[in-house]
Amino acid sequence: MKLLMWLVVFLAVPVAATQEKQEAANQEVSGTIKEVSINVRRLIIETTQHQEKTVSVGPETRILVNQRQGTLEELQPGQSIRIVLPRESSKAILIEVT
């Protein structure tokens, strides 16, 4: 039984460390949509710090509207959003209308 407990602890630690590294590698930006460009798959937002930021939306970007799977076409200027993207990239991983 002790061996099983140690095995569970031993295997769980690397998984938790990997998740923390991935979360640290991402940044979160909140703001308001200023422009949606569907053809070029791009958003321009005004951040909560009143800065303009351009964000690319790839086919793999997860979009949530009203806590359900959404599409780029559902995003509209004026909506409040939260975006998760890699630290050194402008390509969104997650866009959530808040």
CSV table of C-alpha atoms in Angstrom, one decimal:
chain,number,residue,atom,x,y,z
A,1,MET,CA,0.0,0.0,0.0
A,2,LYS,CA,2.9,2.4,0.8
A,3,LEU,CA,4.4,1.7,-2.5
A,4,LEU,CA,1.2,2.6,-4.3
A,5,MET,CA,1.0,5.9,-2.3
A,6,TRP,CA,4.6,6.8,-3.3
A,7,LEU,CA,3.9,5.9,-6.9
A,8,VAL,CA,0.9,8.2,-7.0
A,9,VAL,CA,2.8,11.1,-5.4
A,10,PHE,CA,5.8,10.5,-7.6
A,11,LEU,CA,3.7,10.6,-10.8
A,12,ALA,CA,1.5,13.5,-9.7
A,13,VAL,CA,4.4,15.9,-9.0
A,14,PRO,CA,5.7,16.1,-12.6
A,15,VAL,CA,2.1,16.6,-13.9
A,16,ALA,CA,1.5,19.5,-11.5
A,17,ALA,CA,4.9,21.1,-12.3
A,18,THR,CA,4.2,20.8,-16.1
A,19,GLN,CA,0.8,22.5,-15.7
A,20,GLU,CA,2.4,25.4,-13.7
A,21,LYS,CA,5.0,25.9,-16.3
A,22,GLN,CA,2.4,26.0,-19.1
A,23,GLU,CA,0.3,28.6,-17.1
A,24,ALA,CA,3.4,30.7,-16.4
A,25,ALA,CA,4.2,30.6,-20.2
A,26,ASN,CA,0.8,32.2,-20.9
A,27,GLN,CA,-0.6,35.7,-20.4
A,28,GLU,CA,-4.1,36.9,-19.8
A,29,VAL,CA,-5.5,40.1,-21.3
A,30,SER,CA,-8.9,41.6,-20.6
A,31,GLY,CA,-10.6,44.4,-22.5
A,32,THR,CA,-13.2,45.5,-24.9
A,33,ILE,CA,-13.4,44.5,-28.6
A,34,LYS,CA,-12.9,47.5,-30.9
A,35,GLU,CA,-12.8,45.6,-34.2
A,36,VAL,CA,-13.4,42.1,-35.6
A,37,SER,CA,-11.8,41.2,-38.9
A,38,ILE,CA,-13.3,37.9,-39.9
A,39,ASN,CA,-11.4,37.5,-43.2
A,40,VAL,CA,-8.0,37.9,-41.7
A,41,ARG,CA,-9.1,36.3,-38.4
A,42,ARG,CA,-8.0,39.2,-36.2
A,43,LEU,CA,-9.4,41.2,-33.2
A,44,ILE,CA,-8.4,44.6,-32.1
A,45,ILE,CA,-9.1,45.2,-28.4
A,46,GLU,CA,-8.7,48.0,-26.0
A,47,THR,CA,-7.2,46.6,-22.8
A,48,THR,CA,-8.3,47.5,-19.3
A,49,GLN,CA,-5.0,49.5,-19.2
A,50,HIS,CA,-6.4,51.6,-22.2
A,51,GLN,CA,-3.9,50.2,-24.7
A,52,GLU,CA,-4.8,48.9,-28.1
A,53,LYS,CA,-3.8,45.2,-28.8
A,54,THR,CA,-4.1,43.2,-32.0
A,55,VAL,CA,-4.8,39.5,-31.5
A,56,SER,CA,-4.7,36.7,-34.1
A,57,VAL,CA,-7.4,34.1,-34.0
A,58,GLY,CA,-6.4,30.7,-35.4
A,59,PRO,CA,-8.6,27.8,-36.2
A,60,GLU,CA,-7.5,26.1,-33.0
A,61,THR,CA,-8.4,29.1,-30.8
A,62,ARG,CA,-11.1,28.2,-28.4
A,63,ILE,CA,-13.9,30.8,-28.3
A,64,LEU,CA,-16.5,30.9,-25.5
A,65,VAL,CA,-19.7,33.0,-25.8
A,66,ASN,CA,-22.1,32.8,-22.9
A,67,GLN,CA,-20.1,29.9,-21.5
A,68,ARG,CA,-20.6,27.8,-24.6
A,69,GLN,CA,-18.5,27.1,-27.7
A,70,GLY,CA,-18.7,30.1,-30.0
A,71,THR,CA,-17.3,31.4,-33.3
A,72,LEU,CA,-15.3,34.4,-34.5
A,73,GLU,CA,-18.5,35.6,-36.3
A,74,GLU,CA,-20.3,35.9,-32.9
A,75,LEU,CA,-17.8,38.4,-31.6
A,76,GLN,CA,-18.9,42.0,-31.8
A,77,PRO,CA,-17.3,45.4,-31.0
A,78,GLY,CA,-18.2,46.5,-27.5
A,79,GLN,CA,-18.1,43.1,-26.0
A,80,SER,CA,-16.0,42.6,-22.9
A,81,ILE,CA,-13.5,39.7,-23.3
A,82,ARG,CA,-10.7,37.8,-21.7
A,83,ILE,CA,-8.0,36.4,-23.8
A,84,VAL,CA,-5.3,33.8,-23.0
A,85,LEU,CA,-2.2,33.8,-25.2
A,86,PRO,CA,1.4,32.6,-25.1
A,87,ARG,CA,3.7,35.2,-23.5
A,88,GLU,CA,5.7,35.9,-26.7
A,89,SER,CA,2.8,35.7,-29.2
A,90,SER,CA,-0.3,37.5,-30.3
A,91,LYS,CA,-2.1,34.3,-31.4
A,92,ALA,CA,-5.0,33.6,-28.9
A,93,ILE,CA,-5.4,30.3,-27.2
A,94,LEU,CA,-8.7,31.2,-25.6
A,95,ILE,CA,-11.1,34.1,-26.1
A,96,GLU,CA,-14.0,34.3,-23.7
A,97,VAL,CA,-16.8,36.9,-23.8
A,98,THR,CA,-17.2,38.0,-20.2
